[in-house]
CSV table of C-alpha atoms in Angstrom, one decimal:
chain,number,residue,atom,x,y,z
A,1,UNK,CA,0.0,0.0,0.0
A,2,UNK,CA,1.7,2.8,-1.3
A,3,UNK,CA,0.1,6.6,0.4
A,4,UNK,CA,3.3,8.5,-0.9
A,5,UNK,CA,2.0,10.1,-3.1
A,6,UNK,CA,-1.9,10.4,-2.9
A,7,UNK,CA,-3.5,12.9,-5.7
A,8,UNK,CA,-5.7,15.0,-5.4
A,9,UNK,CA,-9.0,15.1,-6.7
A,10,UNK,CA,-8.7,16.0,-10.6
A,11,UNK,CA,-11.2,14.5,-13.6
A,12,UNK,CA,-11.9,11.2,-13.9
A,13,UNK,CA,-9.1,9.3,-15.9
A,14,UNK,CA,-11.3,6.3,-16.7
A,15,UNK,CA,-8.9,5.5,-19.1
A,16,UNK,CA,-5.2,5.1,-18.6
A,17,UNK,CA,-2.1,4.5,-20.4
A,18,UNK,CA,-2.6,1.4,-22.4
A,19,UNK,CA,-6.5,1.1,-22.2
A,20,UNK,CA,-9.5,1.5,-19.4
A,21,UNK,CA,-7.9,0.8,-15.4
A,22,UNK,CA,-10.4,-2.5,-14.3
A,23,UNK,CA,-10.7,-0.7,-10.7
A,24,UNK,CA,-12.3,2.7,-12.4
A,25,UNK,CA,-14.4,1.1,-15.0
A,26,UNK,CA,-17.8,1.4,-14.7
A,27,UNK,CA,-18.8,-2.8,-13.1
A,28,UNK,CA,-20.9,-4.7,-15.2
A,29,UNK,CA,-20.4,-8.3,-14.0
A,30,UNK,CA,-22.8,-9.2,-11.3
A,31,UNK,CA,-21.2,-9.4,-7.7
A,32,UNK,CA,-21.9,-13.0,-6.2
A,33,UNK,CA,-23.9,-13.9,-3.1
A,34,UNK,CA,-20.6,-14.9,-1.1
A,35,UNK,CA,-19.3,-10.6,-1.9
A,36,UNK,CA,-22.5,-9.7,-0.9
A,37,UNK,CA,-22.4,-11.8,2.2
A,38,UNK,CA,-19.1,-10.5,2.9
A,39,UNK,CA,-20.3,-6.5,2.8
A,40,UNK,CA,-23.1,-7.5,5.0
A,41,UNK,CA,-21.0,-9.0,7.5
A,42,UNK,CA,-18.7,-5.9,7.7
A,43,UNK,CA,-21.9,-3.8,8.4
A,44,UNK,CA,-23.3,-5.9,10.7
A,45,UNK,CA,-19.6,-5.6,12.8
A,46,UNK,CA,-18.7,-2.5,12.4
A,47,UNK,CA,-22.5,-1.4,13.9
A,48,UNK,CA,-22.4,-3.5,16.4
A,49,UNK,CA,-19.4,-1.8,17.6
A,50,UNK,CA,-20.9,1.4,17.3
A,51,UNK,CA,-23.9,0.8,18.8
A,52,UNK,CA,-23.2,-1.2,21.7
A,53,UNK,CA,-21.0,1.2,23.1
A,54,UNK,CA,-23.3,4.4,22.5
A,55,UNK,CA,-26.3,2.3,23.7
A,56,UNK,CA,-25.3,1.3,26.8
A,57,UNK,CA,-21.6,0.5,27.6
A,58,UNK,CA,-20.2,3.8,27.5
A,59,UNK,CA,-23.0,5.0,30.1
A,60,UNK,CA,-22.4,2.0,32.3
A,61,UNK,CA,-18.8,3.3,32.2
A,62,UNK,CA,-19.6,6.9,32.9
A,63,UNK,CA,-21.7,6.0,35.8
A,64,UNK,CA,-18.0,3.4,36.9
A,65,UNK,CA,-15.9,6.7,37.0
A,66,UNK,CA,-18.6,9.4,38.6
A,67,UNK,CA,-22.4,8.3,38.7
A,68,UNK,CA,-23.1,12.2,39.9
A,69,UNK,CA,-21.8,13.3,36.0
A,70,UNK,CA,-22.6,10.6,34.2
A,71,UNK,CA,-24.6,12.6,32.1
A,72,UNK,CA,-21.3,15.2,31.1
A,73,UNK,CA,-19.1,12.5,31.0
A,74,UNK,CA,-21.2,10.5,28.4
A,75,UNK,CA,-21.8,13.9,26.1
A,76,UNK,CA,-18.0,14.6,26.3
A,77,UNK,CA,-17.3,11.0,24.8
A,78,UNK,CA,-20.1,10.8,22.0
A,79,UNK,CA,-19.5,14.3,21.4
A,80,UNK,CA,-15.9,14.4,20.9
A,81,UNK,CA,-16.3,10.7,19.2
A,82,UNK,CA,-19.0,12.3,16.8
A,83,UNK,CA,-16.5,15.1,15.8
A,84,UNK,CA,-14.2,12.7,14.9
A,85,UNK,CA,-16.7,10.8,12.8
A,86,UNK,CA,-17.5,13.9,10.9
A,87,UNK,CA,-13.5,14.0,9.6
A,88,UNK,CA,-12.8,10.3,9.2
A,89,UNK,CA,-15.2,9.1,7.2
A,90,UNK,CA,-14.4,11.3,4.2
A,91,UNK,CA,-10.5,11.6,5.0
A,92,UNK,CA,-10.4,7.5,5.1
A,93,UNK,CA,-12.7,7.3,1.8
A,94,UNK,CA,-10.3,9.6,-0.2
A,95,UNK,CA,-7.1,7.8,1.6
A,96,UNK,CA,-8.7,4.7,0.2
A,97,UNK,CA,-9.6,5.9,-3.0
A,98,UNK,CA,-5.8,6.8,-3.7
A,99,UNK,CA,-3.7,3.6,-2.5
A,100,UNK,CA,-1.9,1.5,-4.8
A,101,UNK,CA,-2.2,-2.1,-3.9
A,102,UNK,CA,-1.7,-6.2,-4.9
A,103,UNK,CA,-4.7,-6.1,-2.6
A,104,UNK,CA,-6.7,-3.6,-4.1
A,105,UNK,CA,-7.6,-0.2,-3.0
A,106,UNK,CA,-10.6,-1.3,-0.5
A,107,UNK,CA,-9.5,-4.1,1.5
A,108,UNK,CA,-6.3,-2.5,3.3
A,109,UNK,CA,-8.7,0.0,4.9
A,110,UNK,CA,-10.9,-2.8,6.0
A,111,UNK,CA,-8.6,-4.4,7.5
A,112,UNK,CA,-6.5,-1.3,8.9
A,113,UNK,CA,-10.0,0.4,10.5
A,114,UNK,CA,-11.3,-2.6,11.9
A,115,UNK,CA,-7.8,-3.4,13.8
A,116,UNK,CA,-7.7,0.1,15.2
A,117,UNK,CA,-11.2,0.1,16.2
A,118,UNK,CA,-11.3,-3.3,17.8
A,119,UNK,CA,-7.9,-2.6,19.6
A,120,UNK,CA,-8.7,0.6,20.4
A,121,UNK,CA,-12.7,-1.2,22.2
A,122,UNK,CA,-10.1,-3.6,23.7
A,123,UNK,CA,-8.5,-0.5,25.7
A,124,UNK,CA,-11.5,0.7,26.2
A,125,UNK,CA,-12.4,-1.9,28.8
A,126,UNK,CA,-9.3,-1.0,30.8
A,127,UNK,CA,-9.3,2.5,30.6
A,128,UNK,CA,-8.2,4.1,33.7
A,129,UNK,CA,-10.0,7.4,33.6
A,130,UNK,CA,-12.7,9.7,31.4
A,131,UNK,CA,-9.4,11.1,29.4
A,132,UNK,CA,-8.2,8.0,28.4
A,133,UNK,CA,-11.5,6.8,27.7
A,134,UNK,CA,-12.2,9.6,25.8
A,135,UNK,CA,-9.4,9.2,23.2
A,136,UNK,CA,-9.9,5.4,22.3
A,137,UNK,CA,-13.5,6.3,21.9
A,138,UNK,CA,-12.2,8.6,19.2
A,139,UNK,CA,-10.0,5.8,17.7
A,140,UNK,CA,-13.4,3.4,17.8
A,141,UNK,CA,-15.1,6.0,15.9
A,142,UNK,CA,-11.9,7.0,13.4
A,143,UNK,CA,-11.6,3.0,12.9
A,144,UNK,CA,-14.9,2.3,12.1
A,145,UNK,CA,-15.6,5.2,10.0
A,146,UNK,CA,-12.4,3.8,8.0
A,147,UNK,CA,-13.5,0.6,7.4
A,148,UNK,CA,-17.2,1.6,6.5
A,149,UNK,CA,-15.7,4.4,4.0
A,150,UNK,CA,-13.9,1.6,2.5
A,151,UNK,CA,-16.9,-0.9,2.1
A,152,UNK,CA,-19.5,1.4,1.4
A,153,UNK,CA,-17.0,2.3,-1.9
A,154,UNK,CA,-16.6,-1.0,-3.0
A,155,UNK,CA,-20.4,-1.4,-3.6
A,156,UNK,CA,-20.6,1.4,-6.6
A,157,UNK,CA,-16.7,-0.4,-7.6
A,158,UNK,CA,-17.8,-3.6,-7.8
A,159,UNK,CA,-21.7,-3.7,-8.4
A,160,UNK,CA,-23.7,-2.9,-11.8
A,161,UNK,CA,-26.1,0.1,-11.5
A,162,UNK,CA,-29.0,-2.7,-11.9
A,163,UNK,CA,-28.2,-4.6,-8.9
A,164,UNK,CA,-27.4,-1.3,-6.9
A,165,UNK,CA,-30.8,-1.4,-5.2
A,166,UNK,CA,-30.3,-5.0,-3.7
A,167,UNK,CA,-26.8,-4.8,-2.5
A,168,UNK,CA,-27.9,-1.1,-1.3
A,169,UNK,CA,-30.9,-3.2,0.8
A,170,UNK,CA,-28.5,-5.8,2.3
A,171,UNK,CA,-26.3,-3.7,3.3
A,172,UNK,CA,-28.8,-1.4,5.1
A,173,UNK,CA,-30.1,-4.8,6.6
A,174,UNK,CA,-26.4,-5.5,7.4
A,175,UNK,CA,-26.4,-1.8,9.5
A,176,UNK,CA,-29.8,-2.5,11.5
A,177,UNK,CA,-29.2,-6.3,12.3
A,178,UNK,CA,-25.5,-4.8,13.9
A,179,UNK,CA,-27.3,-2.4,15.9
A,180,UNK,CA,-29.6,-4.8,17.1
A,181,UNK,CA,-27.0,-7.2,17.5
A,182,UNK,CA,-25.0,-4.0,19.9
A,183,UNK,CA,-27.8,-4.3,21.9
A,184,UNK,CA,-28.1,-7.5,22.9
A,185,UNK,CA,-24.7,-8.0,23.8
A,186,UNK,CA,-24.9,-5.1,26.1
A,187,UNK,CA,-27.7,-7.1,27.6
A,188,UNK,CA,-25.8,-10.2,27.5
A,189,UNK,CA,-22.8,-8.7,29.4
A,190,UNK,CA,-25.0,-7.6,32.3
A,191,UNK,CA,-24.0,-4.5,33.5
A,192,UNK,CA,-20.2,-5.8,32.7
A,193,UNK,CA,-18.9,-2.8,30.3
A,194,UNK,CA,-15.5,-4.2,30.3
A,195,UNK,CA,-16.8,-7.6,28.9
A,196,UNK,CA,-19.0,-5.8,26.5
A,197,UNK,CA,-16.4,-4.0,25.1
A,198,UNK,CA,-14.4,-7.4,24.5
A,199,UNK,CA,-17.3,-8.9,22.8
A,200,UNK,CA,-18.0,-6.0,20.2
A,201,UNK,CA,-14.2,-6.4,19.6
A,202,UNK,CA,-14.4,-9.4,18.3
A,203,UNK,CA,-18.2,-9.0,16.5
A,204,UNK,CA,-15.7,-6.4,14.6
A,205,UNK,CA,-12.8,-8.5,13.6
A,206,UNK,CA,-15.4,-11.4,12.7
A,207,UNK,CA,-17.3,-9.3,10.1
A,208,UNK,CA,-14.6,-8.5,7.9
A,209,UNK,CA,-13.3,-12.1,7.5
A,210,UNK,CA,-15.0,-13.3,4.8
A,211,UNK,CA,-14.3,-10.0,2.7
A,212,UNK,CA,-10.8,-9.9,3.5
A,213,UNK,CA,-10.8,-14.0,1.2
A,214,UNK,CA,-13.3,-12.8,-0.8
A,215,UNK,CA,-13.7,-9.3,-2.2
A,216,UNK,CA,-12.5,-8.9,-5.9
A,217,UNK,CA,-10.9,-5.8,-5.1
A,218,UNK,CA,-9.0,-4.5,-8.1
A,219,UNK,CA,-5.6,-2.7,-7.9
A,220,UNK,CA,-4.9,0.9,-9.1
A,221,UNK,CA,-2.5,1.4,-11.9
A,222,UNK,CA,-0.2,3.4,-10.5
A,223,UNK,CA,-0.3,5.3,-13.9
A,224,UNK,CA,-4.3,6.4,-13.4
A,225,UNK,CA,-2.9,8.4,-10.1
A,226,UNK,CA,-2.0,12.1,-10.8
A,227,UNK,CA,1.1,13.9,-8.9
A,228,UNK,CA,0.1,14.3,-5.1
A,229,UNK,CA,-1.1,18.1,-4.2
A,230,UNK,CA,-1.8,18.6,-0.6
A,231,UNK,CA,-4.1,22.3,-1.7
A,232,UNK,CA,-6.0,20.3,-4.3
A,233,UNK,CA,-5.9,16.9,-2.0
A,234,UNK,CA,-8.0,19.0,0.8
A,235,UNK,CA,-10.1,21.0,-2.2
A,236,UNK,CA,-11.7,18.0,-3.6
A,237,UNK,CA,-13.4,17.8,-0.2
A,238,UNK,CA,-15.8,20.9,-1.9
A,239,UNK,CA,-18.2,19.0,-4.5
A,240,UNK,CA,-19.0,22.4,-6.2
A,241,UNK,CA,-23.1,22.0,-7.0
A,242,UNK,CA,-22.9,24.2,-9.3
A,243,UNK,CA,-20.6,21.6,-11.3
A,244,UNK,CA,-22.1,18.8,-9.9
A,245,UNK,CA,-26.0,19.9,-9.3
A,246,UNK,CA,-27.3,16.2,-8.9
A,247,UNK,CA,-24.7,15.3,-6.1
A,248,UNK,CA,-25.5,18.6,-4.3
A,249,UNK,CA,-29.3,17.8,-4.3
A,250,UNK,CA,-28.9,13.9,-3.6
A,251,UNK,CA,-26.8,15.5,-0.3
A,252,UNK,CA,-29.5,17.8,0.7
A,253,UNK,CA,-32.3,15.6,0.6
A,254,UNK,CA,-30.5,13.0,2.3
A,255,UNK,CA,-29.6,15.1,5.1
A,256,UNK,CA,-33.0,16.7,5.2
A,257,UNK,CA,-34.7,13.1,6.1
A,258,UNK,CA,-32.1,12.1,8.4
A,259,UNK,CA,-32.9,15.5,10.1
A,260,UNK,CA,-36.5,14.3,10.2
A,261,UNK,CA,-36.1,10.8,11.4
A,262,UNK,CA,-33.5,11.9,14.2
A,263,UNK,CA,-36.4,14.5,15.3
A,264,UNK,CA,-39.0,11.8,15.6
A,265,UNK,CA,-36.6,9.1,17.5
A,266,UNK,CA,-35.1,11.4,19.6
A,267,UNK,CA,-37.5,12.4,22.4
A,268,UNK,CA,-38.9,9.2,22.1
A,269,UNK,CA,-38.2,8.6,25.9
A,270,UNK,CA,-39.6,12.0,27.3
A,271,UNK,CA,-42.4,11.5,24.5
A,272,UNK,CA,-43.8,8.0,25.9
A,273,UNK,CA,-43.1,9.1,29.7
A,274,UNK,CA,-44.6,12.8,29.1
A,275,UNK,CA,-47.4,12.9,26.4
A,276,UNK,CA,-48.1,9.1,25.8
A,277,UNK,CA,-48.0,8.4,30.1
A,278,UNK,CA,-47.6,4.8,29.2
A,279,UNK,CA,-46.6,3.8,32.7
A,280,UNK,CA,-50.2,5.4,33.6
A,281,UNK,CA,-52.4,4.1,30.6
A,282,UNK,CA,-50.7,0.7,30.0
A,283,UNK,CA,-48.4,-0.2,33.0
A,284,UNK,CA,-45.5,-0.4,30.8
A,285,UNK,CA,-41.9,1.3,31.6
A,286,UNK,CA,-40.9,4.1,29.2
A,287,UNK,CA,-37.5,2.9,28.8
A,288,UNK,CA,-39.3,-0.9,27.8
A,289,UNK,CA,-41.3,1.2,25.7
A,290,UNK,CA,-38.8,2.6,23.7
A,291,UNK,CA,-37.1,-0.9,23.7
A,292,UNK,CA,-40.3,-2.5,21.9
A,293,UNK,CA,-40.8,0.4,19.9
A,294,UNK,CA,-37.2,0.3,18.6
A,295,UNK,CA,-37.4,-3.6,18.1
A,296,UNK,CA,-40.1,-2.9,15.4
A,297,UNK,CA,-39.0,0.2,14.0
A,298,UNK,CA,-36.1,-2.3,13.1
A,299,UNK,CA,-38.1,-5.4,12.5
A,300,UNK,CA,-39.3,-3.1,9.8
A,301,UNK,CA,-36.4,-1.5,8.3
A,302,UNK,CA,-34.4,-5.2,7.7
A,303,UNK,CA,-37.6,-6.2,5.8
A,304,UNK,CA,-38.6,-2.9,3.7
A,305,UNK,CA,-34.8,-2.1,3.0
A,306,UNK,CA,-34.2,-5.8,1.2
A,307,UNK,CA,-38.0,-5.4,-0.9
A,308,UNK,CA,-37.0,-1.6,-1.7
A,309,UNK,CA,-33.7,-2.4,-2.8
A,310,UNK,CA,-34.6,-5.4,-5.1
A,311,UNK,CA,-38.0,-3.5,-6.1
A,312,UNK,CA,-36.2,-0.3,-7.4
A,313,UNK,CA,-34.1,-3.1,-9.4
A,314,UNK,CA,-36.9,-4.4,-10.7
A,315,UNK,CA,-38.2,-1.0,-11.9
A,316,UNK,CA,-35.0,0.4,-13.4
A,317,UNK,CA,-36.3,3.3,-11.1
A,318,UNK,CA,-34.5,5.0,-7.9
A,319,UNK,CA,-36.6,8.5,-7.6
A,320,UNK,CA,-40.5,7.2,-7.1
A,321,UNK,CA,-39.5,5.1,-4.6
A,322,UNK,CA,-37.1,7.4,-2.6
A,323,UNK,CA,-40.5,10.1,-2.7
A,324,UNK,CA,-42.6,7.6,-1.4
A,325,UNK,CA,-40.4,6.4,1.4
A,326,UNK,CA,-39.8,9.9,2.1
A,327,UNK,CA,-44.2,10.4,2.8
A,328,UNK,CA,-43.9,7.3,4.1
A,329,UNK,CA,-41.6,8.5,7.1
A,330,UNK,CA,-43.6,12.2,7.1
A,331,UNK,CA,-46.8,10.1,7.9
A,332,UNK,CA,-44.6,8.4,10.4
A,333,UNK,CA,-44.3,11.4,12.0
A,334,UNK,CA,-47.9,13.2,11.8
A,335,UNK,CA,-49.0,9.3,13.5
A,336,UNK,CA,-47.3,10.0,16.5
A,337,UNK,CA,-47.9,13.8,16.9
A,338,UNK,CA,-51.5,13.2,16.3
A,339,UNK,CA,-52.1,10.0,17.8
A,340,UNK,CA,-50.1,10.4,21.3
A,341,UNK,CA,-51.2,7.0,22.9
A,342,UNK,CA,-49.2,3.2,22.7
A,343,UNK,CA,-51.0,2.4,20.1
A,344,UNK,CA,-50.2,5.4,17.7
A,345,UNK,CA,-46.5,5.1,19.2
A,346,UNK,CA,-46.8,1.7,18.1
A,347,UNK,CA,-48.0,2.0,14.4
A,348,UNK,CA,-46.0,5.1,14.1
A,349,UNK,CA,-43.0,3.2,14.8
A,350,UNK,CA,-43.9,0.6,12.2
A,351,UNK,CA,-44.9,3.0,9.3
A,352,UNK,CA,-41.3,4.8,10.5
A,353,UNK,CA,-39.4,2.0,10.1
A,354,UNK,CA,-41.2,0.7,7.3
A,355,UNK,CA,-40.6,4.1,4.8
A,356,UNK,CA,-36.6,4.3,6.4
A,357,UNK,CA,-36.2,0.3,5.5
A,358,UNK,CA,-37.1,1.4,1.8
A,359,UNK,CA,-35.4,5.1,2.0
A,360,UNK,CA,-31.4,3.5,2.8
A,361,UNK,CA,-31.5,0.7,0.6
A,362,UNK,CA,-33.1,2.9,-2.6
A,363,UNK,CA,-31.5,6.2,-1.8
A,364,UNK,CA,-27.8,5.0,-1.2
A,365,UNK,CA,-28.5,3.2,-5.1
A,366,UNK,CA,-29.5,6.7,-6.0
A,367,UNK,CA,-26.4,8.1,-4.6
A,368,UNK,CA,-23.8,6.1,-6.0
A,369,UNK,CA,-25.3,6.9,-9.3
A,370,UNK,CA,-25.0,10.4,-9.0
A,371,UNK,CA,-21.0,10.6,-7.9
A,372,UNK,CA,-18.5,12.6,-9.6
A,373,UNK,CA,-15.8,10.4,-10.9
A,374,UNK,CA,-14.8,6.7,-10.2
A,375,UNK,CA,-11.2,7.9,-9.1
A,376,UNK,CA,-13.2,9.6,-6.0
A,377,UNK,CA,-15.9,7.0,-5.1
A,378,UNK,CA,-14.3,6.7,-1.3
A,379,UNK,CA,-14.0,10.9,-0.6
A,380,UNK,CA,-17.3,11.1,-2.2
A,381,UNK,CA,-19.6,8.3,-0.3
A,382,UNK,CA,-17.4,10.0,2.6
A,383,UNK,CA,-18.9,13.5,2.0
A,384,UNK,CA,-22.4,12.3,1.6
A,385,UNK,CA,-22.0,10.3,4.9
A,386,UNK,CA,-21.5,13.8,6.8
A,387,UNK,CA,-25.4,13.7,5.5
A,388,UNK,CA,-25.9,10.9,7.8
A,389,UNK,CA,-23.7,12.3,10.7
A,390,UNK,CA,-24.5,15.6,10.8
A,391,UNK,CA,-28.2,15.2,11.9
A,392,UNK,CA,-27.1,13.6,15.4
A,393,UNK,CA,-26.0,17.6,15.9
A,394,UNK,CA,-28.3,19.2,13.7
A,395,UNK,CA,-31.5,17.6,15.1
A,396,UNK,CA,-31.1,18.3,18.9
A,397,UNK,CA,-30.7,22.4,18.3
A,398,UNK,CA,-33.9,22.3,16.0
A,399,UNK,CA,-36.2,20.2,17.9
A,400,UNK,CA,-35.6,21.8,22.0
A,401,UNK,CA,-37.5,25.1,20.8
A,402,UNK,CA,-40.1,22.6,19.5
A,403,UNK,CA,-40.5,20.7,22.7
A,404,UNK,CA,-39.9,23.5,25.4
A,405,UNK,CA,-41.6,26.7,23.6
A,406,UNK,CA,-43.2,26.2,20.4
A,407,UNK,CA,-46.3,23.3,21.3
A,408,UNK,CA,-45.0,20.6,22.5
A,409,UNK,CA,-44.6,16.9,20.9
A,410,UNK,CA,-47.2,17.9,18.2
A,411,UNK,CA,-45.1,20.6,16.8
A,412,UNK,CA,-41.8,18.8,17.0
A,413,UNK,CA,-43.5,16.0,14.7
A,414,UNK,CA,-45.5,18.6,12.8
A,415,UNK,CA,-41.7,19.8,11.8
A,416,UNK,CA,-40.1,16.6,11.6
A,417,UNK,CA,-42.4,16.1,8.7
A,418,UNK,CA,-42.5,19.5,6.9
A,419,UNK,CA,-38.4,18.5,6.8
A,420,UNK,CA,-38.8,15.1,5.8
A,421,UNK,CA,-41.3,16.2,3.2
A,422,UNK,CA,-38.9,18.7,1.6
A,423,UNK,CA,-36.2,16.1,0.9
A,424,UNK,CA,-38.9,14.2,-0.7
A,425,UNK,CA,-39.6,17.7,-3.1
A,426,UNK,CA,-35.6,18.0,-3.7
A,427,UNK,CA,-35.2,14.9,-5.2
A,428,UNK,CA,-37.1,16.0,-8.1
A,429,UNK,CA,-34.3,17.9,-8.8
A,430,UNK,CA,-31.7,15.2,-9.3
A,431,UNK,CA,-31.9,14.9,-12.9
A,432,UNK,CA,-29.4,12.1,-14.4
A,433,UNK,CA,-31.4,9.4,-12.5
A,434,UNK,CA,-34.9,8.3,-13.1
């Protein structure tokens, strides 16, 4: 692996010295079930490293060094970790998209982010204070971020645009199966962090196996990599709409309905205990509550994201269906604002999960159709990933006023709609995809 001399992001040189380089041609051959297998493995790892931590281990830890400021400690870690998501995703993607070799340009950032993130989970469960522990959360997130750059680039490298939609749809099954899969071994552990932390280690170095043997990953002529410049290196970050309009848009929208879903799930707790009083009404705790409601909500999203994917296939279409999962998740919302008991949670839930199931598996096929140049596949994905990031910021500033001054749980969901809705109306604007 050769980083000496990484390029900057220039055009496209789909074709090379002595005809078209195999790892920037556009994929035609369909990808097998054991690749496939191998990408939803990676997701399902690298999530349930995420996921068990922010869950519930890093709170249990935060309560191990001061119970009184749990609640500090915990936002300093997920915080800082977050921040360091924000960087890394697109840093690793464009490292990634740049490396020269025998292995391919994927697989050594596969295997490089899941090492760092599982040894850095491995200090986690001895780390001696909130400093300490703050830092290998960082390296959890930088290594995690690095190996899902790296696999969610290999999709648009390695899968025809006809298939897109399916692979998209396991994948995204991959992601909510490893967050399930977080949670239950934080239950497992019982209240153990340190063992927790242990077992999402290994859940990480597990899922990549099979792609490390099997992956297809295709080398980089050297020749098809311009002179490194560290100005236009750090430029390329900057996808110019005005050069790339459809890009711009498919960002927007995305990070429109992620700002709508992360309004609707985030209260969830205060909205069950406050407005739904399901202790009161149906004898049920609210932190069970969210539990169930979360269970379905993914139930849901593993089953809608694998018939989206294969349907938009099917259709030859990515836009109708990206519109209608985008109502779908709108209605989502308007269900629970209007319909404030267990039962409206609990068909809210499902109608949520059902629209986002269908929305990652169709838009992410949208997405990869819509990037720049093949060269920067990696630092693209990377930069619409900040779409998906950005929200867990975005969405707590715009939905307090909503709660505390402006009505209450009916506005909040009232607005998580209106913002859903209008990434549903932007995607009419992307228009080199049907």
């Amino acid at each position: 692996m050769s980083l000496s001399d990484l390029p900057g992001p220039v055009p496209d040189p789909a074709v090379v010295r002595g005809g078209t380089a195999t790892a920037l041609a556009e994929p035609v051959d369909r990808v097998r079930a054991l690749w496939i297998t191998g990408v939803v493995l990676i997701n399902v790892g690298i999530n349930a490293a995420f996921f068990g931590p922010i869950q519930v281990l890093l709170g249990q830890q935060a309560v191990h060094f001061d119970e009184d400021q749990k609640e500090a400690i915990l936002a300093l870690v997920t915080g800082c970790g977050a921040a360091v998501s924000l960087v890394a995703n697109p840093l690793f993607g464009a490292f990634s998209d740049r490396t020269v070799s025998r292995f391919g340009r994927r697989v050594p950032w596969v295997l490089v982010g899941a090492i760092l993130g599982a040894v850095a989970l491995v200090g986690l469960a001895g780390a001696p204070n909130v400093a300490v522990m703050t830092v290998l959360w960082c390296f959890v997130q930088a290594g995690c971020n690095g190996a899902y750059a790296a696999i969610t680039a290999a999709i648009p490298d390695r899968v025809p645009v006809p298939q897109r939609g399916t692979v998209g749809g396991l994948a995204a099954m991959g992601q909510t199966v490893g967050v399930l899969a977080g949670a239950v071994i934080a239950a497992v552990v019982a209240g153990n962090f340190a063992a927790g932390y242990l077992v999402c280690a290994a859940a990480l170095l597990a899922g990549v196996v099979l792609y490390l043997f099997k992956n297809d990953d295709q080398p980089l002529p050297a020749q098809a990599r311009p002179p490194f410049s560290l100005v236009r290196f750090f430029q390329g970050f900057w996808v110019s709409p005005k050069r790339y309009p459809d890009f711009a848009w498919a960002w927007l929208t995305r990070l429109l309905v992620n700002i709508g879903n992360h309004m609707v799930t985030l209260y969830l707790l205060f909205f069950l205990s406050d407005a739904v009083h399901v202790k009161e009404t149906e004898g049920i705790e609210p932190a069970f509550g969210v539990l169930i409601l979360t269970g379905l909500y993914a139930v849901m999203v593993i089953i809608t994201s694998v018939i989206g994917g294969t349907l938009s296939d099917r259709m030859g279409k990515r836009k109708p269906l990206v519109i209608a999962s985008s109502v779908i998740i709108a209605i989502a919302s308007l269900i629970l604002g209007f319909a404030p008991t267990w039962a409206g949670a609990i068909t809210g839930a499902i109608v949520l999960g059902i629209g986002f199931g269908a929305y990652l598996a169709v838009d992410f096929a949208l997405i990869t159709q819509v990037l720049p140049t093949a060269l920067d596949r990696g630092r693209d994905l990377g930069v619409i990933n900040v779409a998906n990031s950005l929200p867990q910021v975005v969405a707590p500033l715009i939905a307090f006023p909503f709660v505390t001054y402006w009505g209450g749980y009916v506005s909040l969901y009232v607005a998580a709609a209106v913002i859903g809705l209008l990434g549903a109306v932007f995607v009419v604007k992307i228009k080199s995809v049907v």
